[in-house]
Amino acid sequence: MRDLRAGFQYLLQGQRWVARHGKQYGFGLLPGLITLVLYLAALVALGVWGTDFVSWATPFADDWSSPWLGLFRGFLLVVLFALGLLLAVLTFTAVTLLIGQPFYETLSETVDRDVSPDGTAPKSGLPLWRELWISARDSLRILLRAALWGVLLFACGFIPFLGQTVVPVVGFLVTGFFLTEELTAVALQRRGVDLRARLALLRSRKSLVWGFGTPLGLAFLVPVVAVFLMPGAVAGATLMARDLLGEETRDGADDQYDDEAATALPHPARQPGSNVPGR
């Protein structure tokens, strides 16, 4: 429970940080707005041509009598739209981060400099095109994992009782984990932590990750809300990445870790002589 609360505190701290740095907040809104327009256009297209697609995909039902034909294709249309919304939630962060890579790199570095004892921020030393390539490659890998989970959970949704109780909860936990991975990747990638090491690091602190990512995933169900929370989510993920790697925060810094975060359960990165994955 302590790690769950600490994860949520990082989410709040990130929102408070951007609220105190209006220029950085406005800068960080642009990628989310661009992504929102693209996703709304895709969902509108799905709504307009979804019926034609379902009819084309089910020619075997053309001769069914009423009302079975309408009920069957209506059900498939609802399923198709629900799947589209699920994929939009799962992929919104990845696409926004890909579009906004330069924006969020700058935002994350600013947060690091603000809270670092020496006022510096780690840099990858890679050219922009290389960073974009790594980000796109890793995002694709995460999206494939998320899609597999989505298909599995969708299938499990038809199990009586479990599909209406346990499966939605597991779905939000999975969404929260992948959202957190994508967001912390901005800060961890600059520190040379590759995808495999990032996943291992996050799995070692699942409660912290769920406390951060699951409430965010619930909020991201409303695309407009996602746009306005995204800059703060990147800032909070940067603060959490520092915690995951056991990095210190200077006294008196904006959004200094509060008692919940500072007293979070110990993890390997904080133990003397331990090795941080990917470093």
PDB file of C-alpha atoms in Angstrom:
ATOM      1  CA  MET A   1       0.000   0.000   0.000  1.00  0.00           C
ATOM      2  CA  ARG A   2       2.854   2.393   0.732  1.00  0.00           C
ATOM      3  CA  ASP A   3       4.250   2.034  -2.770  1.00  0.00           C
ATOM      4  CA  LEU A   4       0.768   2.466  -4.263  1.00  0.00           C
ATOM      5  CA  ARG A   5       0.393   5.774  -2.433  1.00  0.00           C
ATOM      6  CA  ALA A   6       3.913   6.818  -3.368  1.00  0.00           C
ATOM      7  CA  GLY A   7       3.200   6.157  -7.056  1.00  0.00           C
ATOM      8  CA  PHE A   8       0.066   8.302  -6.881  1.00  0.00           C
ATOM      9  CA  GLN A   9       2.063  11.033  -5.120  1.00  0.00           C
ATOM     10  CA  TYR A  10       4.498  11.155  -8.044  1.00  0.00           C
ATOM     11  CA  LEU A  11       1.557  11.630 -10.384  1.00  0.00           C
ATOM     12  CA  LEU A  12       0.322  14.555  -8.280  1.00  0.00           C
ATOM     13  CA  GLN A  13       3.828  16.014  -7.926  1.00  0.00           C
ATOM     14  CA  GLY A  14       4.231  16.028 -11.703  1.00  0.00           C
ATOM     15  CA  GLN A  15       0.974  17.941 -12.141  1.00  0.00           C
ATOM     16  CA  ARG A  16       2.007  20.429  -9.468  1.00  0.00           C
ATOM     17  CA  TRP A  17       5.403  20.890 -11.102  1.00  0.00           C
ATOM     18  CA  VAL A  18       3.956  21.865 -14.500  1.00  0.00           C
ATOM     19  CA  ALA A  19       1.363  24.071 -12.760  1.00  0.00           C
ATOM     20  CA  ARG A  20       4.290  26.054 -11.304  1.00  0.00           C
ATOM     21  CA  HIS A  21       6.098  26.166 -14.657  1.00  0.00           C
ATOM     22  CA  GLY A  22       3.483  27.500 -17.069  1.00  0.00           C
ATOM     23  CA  LYS A  23       5.835  27.846 -20.049  1.00  0.00           C
ATOM     24  CA  GLN A  24       6.861  24.197 -19.840  1.00  0.00           C
ATOM     25  CA  TYR A  25       3.213  23.185 -19.452  1.00  0.00           C
ATOM     26  CA  GLY A  26       2.129  25.037 -22.598  1.00  0.00           C
ATOM     27  CA  PHE A  27       5.116  23.602 -24.468  1.00  0.00           C
ATOM     28  CA  GLY A  28       4.130  20.090 -23.427  1.00  0.00           C
ATOM     29  CA  LEU A  29       0.493  20.430 -24.533  1.00  0.00           C
ATOM     30  CA  LEU A  30       1.260  20.604 -28.262  1.00  0.00           C
ATOM     31  CA  PRO A  31       2.011  16.891 -28.945  1.00  0.00           C
ATOM     32  CA  GLY A  32      -1.113  15.771 -27.095  1.00  0.00           C
ATOM     33  CA  LEU A  33      -3.311  18.164 -29.072  1.00  0.00           C
ATOM     34  CA  ILE A  34      -1.898  16.887 -32.361  1.00  0.00           C
ATOM     35  CA  THR A  35      -2.438  13.261 -31.324  1.00  0.00           C
ATOM     36  CA  LEU A  36      -5.968  13.988 -30.107  1.00  0.00           C
ATOM     37  CA  VAL A  37      -6.961  15.402 -33.496  1.00  0.00           C
ATOM     38  CA  LEU A  38      -5.544  12.336 -35.275  1.00  0.00           C
ATOM     39  CA  TYR A  39      -7.328   9.900 -32.944  1.00  0.00           C
ATOM     40  CA  LEU A  40     -10.658  11.733 -33.149  1.00  0.00           C
ATOM     41  CA  ALA A  41     -10.440  11.588 -36.949  1.00  0.00           C
ATOM     42  CA  ALA A  42      -9.759   7.827 -36.783  1.00  0.00           C
ATOM     43  CA  LEU A  43     -12.700   7.207 -34.406  1.00  0.00           C
ATOM     44  CA  VAL A  44     -15.033   9.306 -36.569  1.00  0.00           C
ATOM     45  CA  ALA A  45     -13.945   7.275 -39.601  1.00  0.00           C
ATOM     46  CA  LEU A  46     -14.643   4.089 -37.660  1.00  0.00           C
ATOM     47  CA  GLY A  47     -18.108   5.348 -36.782  1.00  0.00           C
ATOM     48  CA  VAL A  48     -18.882   6.359 -40.375  1.00  0.00           C
ATOM     49  CA  TRP A  49     -17.561   3.269 -42.153  1.00  0.00           C
ATOM     50  CA  GLY A  50     -17.796   0.716 -39.337  1.00  0.00           C
ATOM     51  CA  THR A  51     -21.161  -0.644 -40.497  1.00  0.00           C
ATOM     52  CA  ASP A  52     -19.856  -1.171 -44.040  1.00  0.00           C
ATOM     53  CA  PHE A  53     -16.769  -2.902 -42.690  1.00  0.00           C
ATOM     54  CA  VAL A  54     -18.808  -5.286 -40.503  1.00  0.00           C
ATOM     55  CA  SER A  55     -21.088  -6.103 -43.451  1.00  0.00           C
ATOM     56  CA  TRP A  56     -18.092  -6.753 -45.684  1.00  0.00           C
ATOM     57  CA  ALA A  57     -16.451  -8.977 -43.057  1.00  0.00           C
ATOM     58  CA  THR A  58     -19.593 -11.107 -42.482  1.00  0.00           C
ATOM     59  CA  PRO A  59     -20.972 -12.037 -45.928  1.00  0.00           C
ATOM     60  CA  PHE A  60     -22.132 -15.390 -44.531  1.00  0.00           C
ATOM     61  CA  ALA A  61     -24.834 -13.556 -42.558  1.00  0.00           C
ATOM     62  CA  ASP A  62     -26.415 -11.776 -45.562  1.00  0.00           C
ATOM     63  CA  ASP A  63     -29.268 -14.268 -45.768  1.00  0.00           C
ATOM     64  CA  TRP A  64     -30.077 -14.307 -42.052  1.00  0.00           C
ATOM     65  CA  SER A  65     -33.622 -13.355 -41.151  1.00  0.00           C
ATOM     66  CA  SER A  66     -34.609 -10.358 -39.034  1.00  0.00           C
ATOM     67  CA  PRO A  67     -33.887  -9.559 -36.240  1.00  0.00           C
ATOM     68  CA  TRP A  68     -30.844 -11.860 -36.036  1.00  0.00           C
ATOM     69  CA  LEU A  69     -28.909 -10.158 -38.821  1.00  0.00           C
ATOM     70  CA  GLY A  70     -29.290  -6.730 -37.222  1.00  0.00           C
ATOM     71  CA  LEU A  71     -28.510  -7.989 -33.727  1.00  0.00           C
ATOM     72  CA  PHE A  72     -25.432  -9.908 -34.851  1.00  0.00           C
ATOM     73  CA  ARG A  73     -23.914  -7.098 -36.895  1.00  0.00           C
ATOM     74  CA  GLY A  74     -24.917  -4.508 -34.312  1.00  0.00           C
ATOM     75  CA  PHE A  75     -23.084  -6.505 -31.644  1.00  0.00           C
ATOM     76  CA  LEU A  76     -19.991  -6.769 -33.847  1.00  0.00           C
ATOM     77  CA  LEU A  77     -20.100  -3.023 -34.514  1.00  0.00           C
ATOM     78  CA  VAL A  78     -20.182  -2.290 -30.774  1.00  0.00           C
ATOM     79  CA  VAL A  79     -17.295  -4.728 -30.226  1.00  0.00           C
ATOM     80  CA  LEU A  80     -15.306  -3.108 -33.046  1.00  0.00           C
ATOM     81  CA  PHE A  81     -15.801   0.385 -31.626  1.00  0.00           C
ATOM     82  CA  ALA A  82     -14.984  -0.783 -28.078  1.00  0.00           C
ATOM     83  CA  LEU A  83     -11.783  -2.401 -29.349  1.00  0.00           C
ATOM     84  CA  GLY A  84     -10.916   0.823 -31.158  1.00  0.00           C
ATOM     85  CA  LEU A  85     -11.358   2.805 -27.935  1.00  0.00           C
ATOM     86  CA  LEU A  86      -9.233   0.297 -26.002  1.00  0.00           C
ATOM     87  CA  LEU A  87      -6.441   0.526 -28.566  1.00  0.00           C
ATOM     88  CA  ALA A  88      -6.722   4.322 -28.492  1.00  0.00           C
ATOM     89  CA  VAL A  89      -6.222   4.332 -24.713  1.00  0.00           C
ATOM     90  CA  LEU A  90      -3.335   1.850 -24.905  1.00  0.00           C
ATOM     91  CA  THR A  91      -1.565   3.627 -27.772  1.00  0.00           C
ATOM     92  CA  PHE A  92      -2.324   7.294 -27.042  1.00  0.00           C
ATOM     93  CA  THR A  93       0.705   7.732 -24.798  1.00  0.00           C
ATOM     94  CA  ALA A  94       3.070   5.923 -27.169  1.00  0.00           C
ATOM     95  CA  VAL A  95       1.961   7.940 -30.203  1.00  0.00           C
ATOM     96  CA  THR A  96       1.997  11.220 -28.270  1.00  0.00           C
ATOM     97  CA  LEU A  97       5.493  10.502 -26.943  1.00  0.00           C
ATOM     98  CA  LEU A  98       6.702   9.622 -30.442  1.00  0.00           C
ATOM     99  CA  ILE A  99       5.280  12.824 -31.924  1.00  0.00           C
ATOM    100  CA  GLY A 100       6.437  14.889 -28.968  1.00  0.00           C
ATOM    101  CA  GLN A 101       9.855  13.327 -28.386  1.00  0.00           C
ATOM    102  CA  PRO A 102      11.777  16.649 -28.623  1.00  0.00           C
ATOM    103  CA  PHE A 103       9.141  18.425 -26.482  1.00  0.00           C
ATOM    104  CA  TYR A 104       9.120  15.850 -23.709  1.00  0.00           C
ATOM    105  CA  GLU A 105      12.891  15.409 -23.733  1.00  0.00           C
ATOM    106  CA  THR A 106      13.207  19.111 -23.003  1.00  0.00           C
ATOM    107  CA  LEU A 107      10.503  18.948 -20.323  1.00  0.00           C
ATOM    108  CA  SER A 108      12.070  15.916 -18.636  1.00  0.00           C
ATOM    109  CA  GLU A 109      15.543  17.482 -18.676  1.00  0.00           C
ATOM    110  CA  THR A 110      14.143  20.658 -17.111  1.00  0.00           C
ATOM    111  CA  VAL A 111      12.572  18.629 -14.298  1.00  0.00           C
ATOM    112  CA  ASP A 112      15.861  16.793 -13.728  1.00  0.00           C
ATOM    113  CA  ARG A 113      17.825  20.037 -13.535  1.00  0.00           C
ATOM    114  CA  ASP A 114      15.263  21.552 -11.189  1.00  0.00           C
ATOM    115  CA  VAL A 115      15.446  18.746  -8.609  1.00  0.00           C
ATOM    116  CA  SER A 116      19.035  17.560  -9.070  1.00  0.00           C
ATOM    117  CA  PRO A 117      21.471  18.509  -6.259  1.00  0.00           C
ATOM    118  CA  ASP A 118      24.018  19.767  -8.807  1.00  0.00           C
ATOM    119  CA  GLY A 119      21.462  21.310 -11.171  1.00  0.00           C
ATOM    120  CA  THR A 120      22.374  19.041 -14.092  1.00  0.00           C
ATOM    121  CA  ALA A 121      20.423  16.521 -16.148  1.00  0.00           C
ATOM    122  CA  PRO A 122      21.654  13.260 -17.711  1.00  0.00           C
ATOM    123  CA  LYS A 123      21.964  13.360 -21.499  1.00  0.00           C
ATOM    124  CA  SER A 124      21.990  10.428 -23.886  1.00  0.00           C
ATOM    125  CA  GLY A 125      24.620  11.982 -26.157  1.00  0.00           C
ATOM    126  CA  LEU A 126      22.791  10.541 -29.176  1.00  0.00           C
ATOM    127  CA  PRO A 127      21.676  12.559 -32.216  1.00  0.00           C
ATOM    128  CA  LEU A 128      17.952  13.308 -32.447  1.00  0.00           C
ATOM    129  CA  TRP A 129      17.326  10.867 -35.301  1.00  0.00           C
ATOM    130  CA  ARG A 130      18.870   8.056 -33.262  1.00  0.00           C
ATOM    131  CA  GLU A 131      16.731   8.903 -30.220  1.00  0.00           C
ATOM    132  CA  LEU A 132      13.604   8.970 -32.398  1.00  0.00           C
ATOM    133  CA  TRP A 133      14.504   5.599 -33.895  1.00  0.00           C
ATOM    134  CA  ILE A 134      15.054   3.998 -30.476  1.00  0.00           C
ATOM    135  CA  SER A 135      11.828   5.527 -29.150  1.00  0.00           C
ATOM    136  CA  ALA A 136       9.807   4.312 -32.161  1.00  0.00           C
ATOM    137  CA  ARG A 137      11.324   0.820 -31.997  1.00  0.00           C
ATOM    138  CA  ASP A 138      10.704   0.458 -28.264  1.00  0.00           C
ATOM    139  CA  SER A 139       7.186   1.886 -28.573  1.00  0.00           C
ATOM    140  CA  LEU A 140       6.363  -0.677 -31.253  1.00  0.00           C
ATOM    141  CA  ARG A 141       7.558  -3.478 -28.991  1.00  0.00           C
ATOM    142  CA  ILE A 142       5.436  -2.164 -26.139  1.00  0.00           C
ATOM    143  CA  LEU A 143       2.414  -1.765 -28.409  1.00  0.00           C
ATOM    144  CA  LEU A 144       2.733  -5.384 -29.540  1.00  0.00           C
ATOM    145  CA  ARG A 145       2.806  -6.513 -25.915  1.00  0.00           C
ATOM    146  CA  ALA A 146      -0.160  -4.279 -25.099  1.00  0.00           C
ATOM    147  CA  ALA A 147      -2.093  -5.567 -28.132  1.00  0.00           C
ATOM    148  CA  LEU A 148      -1.552  -9.174 -27.054  1.00  0.00           C
ATOM    149  CA  TRP A 149      -2.820  -8.345 -23.590  1.00  0.00           C
ATOM    150  CA  GLY A 150      -5.766  -6.503 -25.129  1.00  0.00           C
ATOM    151  CA  VAL A 151      -6.781  -9.491 -27.264  1.00  0.00           C
ATOM    152  CA  LEU A 152      -6.402 -11.862 -24.297  1.00  0.00           C
ATOM    153  CA  LEU A 153      -8.466  -9.665 -21.982  1.00  0.00           C
ATOM    154  CA  PHE A 154     -11.072  -9.121 -24.678  1.00  0.00           C
ATOM    155  CA  ALA A 155     -11.480 -12.891 -25.054  1.00  0.00           C
ATOM    156  CA  CYS A 156     -11.622 -13.355 -21.276  1.00  0.00           C
ATOM    157  CA  GLY A 157     -14.352 -10.731 -21.137  1.00  0.00           C
ATOM    158  CA  PHE A 158     -16.839 -13.338 -22.358  1.00  0.00           C
ATOM    159  CA  ILE A 159     -16.275 -15.524 -19.277  1.00  0.00           C
ATOM    160  CA  PRO A 160     -19.369 -15.214 -17.054  1.00  0.00           C
ATOM    161  CA  PHE A 161     -18.834 -13.155 -13.875  1.00  0.00           C
ATOM    162  CA  LEU A 162     -15.023 -13.009 -14.238  1.00  0.00           C
ATOM    163  CA  GLY A 163     -15.375 -11.123 -17.499  1.00  0.00           C
ATOM    164  CA  GLN A 164     -17.444  -8.437 -15.805  1.00  0.00           C
ATOM    165  CA  THR A 165     -15.469  -8.180 -12.532  1.00  0.00           C
ATOM    166  CA  VAL A 166     -11.870  -9.436 -12.554  1.00  0.00           C
ATOM    167  CA  VAL A 167     -11.027  -8.798 -16.218  1.00  0.00           C
ATOM    168  CA  PRO A 168     -11.722  -5.014 -16.149  1.00  0.00           C
ATOM    169  CA  VAL A 169      -9.550  -4.627 -13.045  1.00  0.00           C
ATOM    170  CA  VAL A 170      -6.697  -6.593 -14.639  1.00  0.00           C
ATOM    171  CA  GLY A 171      -7.161  -4.527 -17.796  1.00  0.00           C
ATOM    172  CA  PHE A 172      -6.644  -1.254 -15.945  1.00  0.00           C
ATOM    173  CA  LEU A 173      -3.584  -2.631 -14.135  1.00  0.00           C
ATOM    174  CA  VAL A 174      -2.066  -3.733 -17.451  1.00  0.00           C
ATOM    175  CA  THR A 175      -2.870  -0.361 -18.999  1.00  0.00           C
ATOM    176  CA  GLY A 176      -1.303   1.423 -16.021  1.00  0.00           C
ATOM    177  CA  PHE A 177       1.880  -0.623 -16.302  1.00  0.00           C
ATOM    178  CA  PHE A 178       2.363   0.068 -20.006  1.00  0.00           C
ATOM    179  CA  LEU A 179       1.509   3.752 -19.615  1.00  0.00           C
ATOM    180  CA  THR A 180       4.132   4.066 -16.906  1.00  0.00           C
ATOM    181  CA  GLU A 181       6.714   2.277 -19.040  1.00  0.00           C
ATOM    182  CA  GLU A 182       6.161   4.669 -21.926  1.00  0.00           C
ATOM    183  CA  LEU A 183       6.304   7.737 -19.694  1.00  0.00           C
ATOM    184  CA  THR A 184       9.366   6.753 -17.656  1.00  0.00           C
ATOM    185  CA  ALA A 185      11.128   5.797 -20.888  1.00  0.00           C
ATOM    186  CA  VAL A 186      11.662   9.510 -21.617  1.00  0.00           C
ATOM    187  CA  ALA A 187      13.908   9.890 -18.543  1.00  0.00           C
ATOM    188  CA  LEU A 188      15.354   6.350 -18.453  1.00  0.00           C
ATOM    189  CA  GLN A 189      16.325   6.303 -22.115  1.00  0.00           C
ATOM    190  CA  ARG A 190      18.441   9.426 -21.556  1.00  0.00           C
ATOM    191  CA  ARG A 191      20.227   7.463 -18.822  1.00  0.00           C
ATOM    192  CA  GLY A 192      21.063   4.582 -21.152  1.00  0.00           C
ATOM    193  CA  VAL A 193      18.534   2.144 -19.652  1.00  0.00           C
ATOM    194  CA  ASP A 194      17.321  -0.091 -22.484  1.00  0.00           C
ATOM    195  CA  LEU A 195      13.828  -1.556 -22.840  1.00  0.00           C
ATOM    196  CA  ARG A 196      14.564  -4.914 -21.232  1.00  0.00           C
ATOM    197  CA  ALA A 197      16.198  -3.267 -18.223  1.00  0.00           C
ATOM    198  CA  ARG A 198      13.328  -0.760 -17.945  1.00  0.00           C
ATOM    199  CA  LEU A 199      10.760  -3.547 -17.844  1.00  0.00           C
ATOM    200  CA  ALA A 200      12.773  -5.412 -15.194  1.00  0.00           C
ATOM    201  CA  LEU A 201      13.062  -2.222 -13.139  1.00  0.00           C
ATOM    202  CA  LEU A 202       9.324  -1.540 -13.308  1.00  0.00           C
ATOM    203  CA  ARG A 203       8.401  -5.149 -12.516  1.00  0.00           C
ATOM    204  CA  SER A 204      10.489  -4.908  -9.351  1.00  0.00           C
ATOM    205  CA  ARG A 205       8.209  -2.075  -8.144  1.00  0.00           C
ATOM    206  CA  LYS A 206       4.792  -3.084  -9.512  1.00  0.00           C
ATOM    207  CA  SER A 207       2.840  -1.383  -6.718  1.00  0.00           C
ATOM    208  CA  LEU A 208       4.639   1.909  -7.331  1.00  0.00           C
ATOM    209  CA  VAL A 209       3.980   1.574 -11.065  1.00  0.00           C
ATOM    210  CA  TRP A 210       0.284   0.764 -10.575  1.00  0.00           C
ATOM    211  CA  GLY A 211      -0.145   3.644  -8.146  1.00  0.00           C
ATOM    212  CA  PHE A 212       1.164   5.996 -10.821  1.00  0.00           C
ATOM    213  CA  GLY A 213      -0.168   4.486 -14.037  1.00  0.00           C
ATOM    214  CA  THR A 214      -3.583   3.040 -13.166  1.00  0.00           C
ATOM    215  CA  PRO A 215      -5.237   6.330 -12.054  1.00  0.00           C
ATOM    216  CA  LEU A 216      -3.649   7.950 -15.096  1.00  0.00           C
ATOM    217  CA  GLY A 217      -5.069   5.218 -17.349  1.00  0.00           C
ATOM    218  CA  LEU A 218      -8.541   5.827 -15.905  1.00  0.00           C
ATOM    219  CA  ALA A 219      -8.177   9.556 -16.557  1.00  0.00           C
ATOM    220  CA  PHE A 220      -6.908   8.883 -20.087  1.00  0.00           C
ATOM    221  CA  LEU A 221     -10.272   7.256 -20.939  1.00  0.00           C
ATOM    222  CA  VAL A 222     -11.321  10.840 -21.650  1.00  0.00           C
ATOM    223  CA  PRO A 223      -9.008  11.951 -24.519  1.00  0.00           C
ATOM    224  CA  VAL A 224      -9.323  15.669 -23.725  1.00  0.00           C
ATOM    225  CA  VAL A 225      -8.269  14.996 -20.123  1.00  0.00           C
ATOM    226  CA  ALA A 226      -5.291  12.997 -21.410  1.00  0.00           C
ATOM    227  CA  VAL A 227      -4.051  15.997 -23.390  1.00  0.00           C
ATOM    228  CA  PHE A 228      -4.019  18.277 -20.352  1.00  0.00           C
ATOM    229  CA  LEU A 229      -2.520  15.691 -17.988  1.00  0.00           C
ATOM    230  CA  MET A 230       0.239  14.575 -20.345  1.00  0.00           C
ATOM    231  CA  PRO A 231       2.874  17.250 -19.497  1.00  0.00           C
ATOM    232  CA  GLY A 232       2.437  16.622 -15.765  1.00  0.00           C
ATOM    233  CA  ALA A 233       2.540  12.863 -16.357  1.00  0.00           C
ATOM    234  CA  VAL A 234       5.940  13.213 -18.055  1.00  0.00           C
ATOM    235  CA  ALA A 235       7.186  15.393 -15.182  1.00  0.00           C
ATOM    236  CA  GLY A 236       5.910  12.925 -12.564  1.00  0.00           C
ATOM    237  CA  ALA A 237       7.389   9.980 -14.456  1.00  0.00           C
ATOM    238  CA  THR A 238      10.768  11.741 -14.449  1.00  0.00           C
ATOM    239  CA  LEU A 239      10.566  12.138 -10.669  1.00  0.00           C
ATOM    240  CA  MET A 240       9.605   8.480 -10.312  1.00  0.00           C
ATOM    241  CA  ALA A 241      12.445   7.388 -12.597  1.00  0.00           C
ATOM    242  CA  ARG A 242      14.880   9.121 -10.255  1.00  0.00           C
ATOM    243  CA  ASP A 243      13.380   7.157  -7.363  1.00  0.00           C
ATOM    244  CA  LEU A 244      13.617   3.870  -9.275  1.00  0.00           C
ATOM    245  CA  LEU A 245      17.324   4.487  -9.855  1.00  0.00           C
ATOM    246  CA  GLY A 246      17.964   5.767  -6.332  1.00  0.00           C
ATOM    247  CA  GLU A 247      19.007   9.262  -7.440  1.00  0.00           C
ATOM    248  CA  GLU A 248      19.020  12.065  -4.883  1.00  0.00           C
ATOM    249  CA  THR A 249      16.876  15.182  -4.971  1.00  0.00           C
ATOM    250  CA  ARG A 250      18.216  18.488  -3.691  1.00  0.00           C
ATOM    251  CA  ASP A 251      16.705  19.972  -0.542  1.00  0.00           C
ATOM    252  CA  GLY A 252      14.147  22.705  -1.182  1.00  0.00           C
ATOM    253  CA  ALA A 253      13.523  21.727  -4.814  1.00  0.00           C
ATOM    254  CA  ASP A 254      10.087  22.309  -6.291  1.00  0.00           C
ATOM    255  CA  ASP A 255       7.852  19.298  -5.680  1.00  0.00           C
ATOM    256  CA  GLN A 256      10.413  17.742  -3.375  1.00  0.00           C
ATOM    257  CA  TYR A 257       9.422  14.185  -2.557  1.00  0.00           C
ATOM    258  CA  ASP A 258       6.946  14.178   0.292  1.00  0.00           C
ATOM    259  CA  ASP A 259       6.918  11.739   3.172  1.00  0.00           C
ATOM    260  CA  GLU A 260       5.029   9.087   1.222  1.00  0.00           C
ATOM    261  CA  ALA A 261       7.492   9.020  -1.645  1.00  0.00           C
ATOM    262  CA  ALA A 262      10.540   9.510   0.506  1.00  0.00           C
ATOM    263  CA  THR A 263       9.608   6.615   2.774  1.00  0.00           C
ATOM    264  CA  ALA A 264       8.601   4.242  -0.018  1.00  0.00           C
ATOM    265  CA  LEU A 265       9.621   0.637   0.448  1.00  0.00           C
ATOM    266  CA  PRO A 266      13.305   0.013  -0.237  1.00  0.00           C
ATOM    267  CA  HIS A 267      14.279  -1.444  -3.557  1.00  0.00           C
ATOM    268  CA  PRO A 268      17.485  -2.897  -5.071  1.00  0.00           C
ATOM    269  CA  ALA A 269      18.550   0.398  -6.646  1.00  0.00           C
ATOM    270  CA  ARG A 270      18.930   1.893  -3.153  1.00  0.00           C
ATOM    271  CA  GLN A 271      20.890  -0.896  -1.582  1.00  0.00           C
ATOM    272  CA  PRO A 272      24.625  -0.297  -1.157  1.00  0.00           C
ATOM    273  CA  GLY A 273      26.666  -1.965  -3.867  1.00  0.00           C
ATOM    274  CA  SER A 274      23.619  -2.944  -5.937  1.00  0.00           C
ATOM    275  CA  ASN A 275      23.617  -2.850  -9.727  1.00  0.00           C
ATOM    276  CA  VAL A 276      20.965  -0.810 -11.496  1.00  0.00           C
ATOM    277  CA  PRO A 277      19.774  -2.581 -14.669  1.00  0.00           C
ATOM    278  CA  GLY A 278      21.039  -1.050 -17.853  1.00  0.00           C
ATOM    279  CA  ARG A 279      23.449   1.335 -16.261  1.00  0.00           C
TER     280      ARG A 279
END
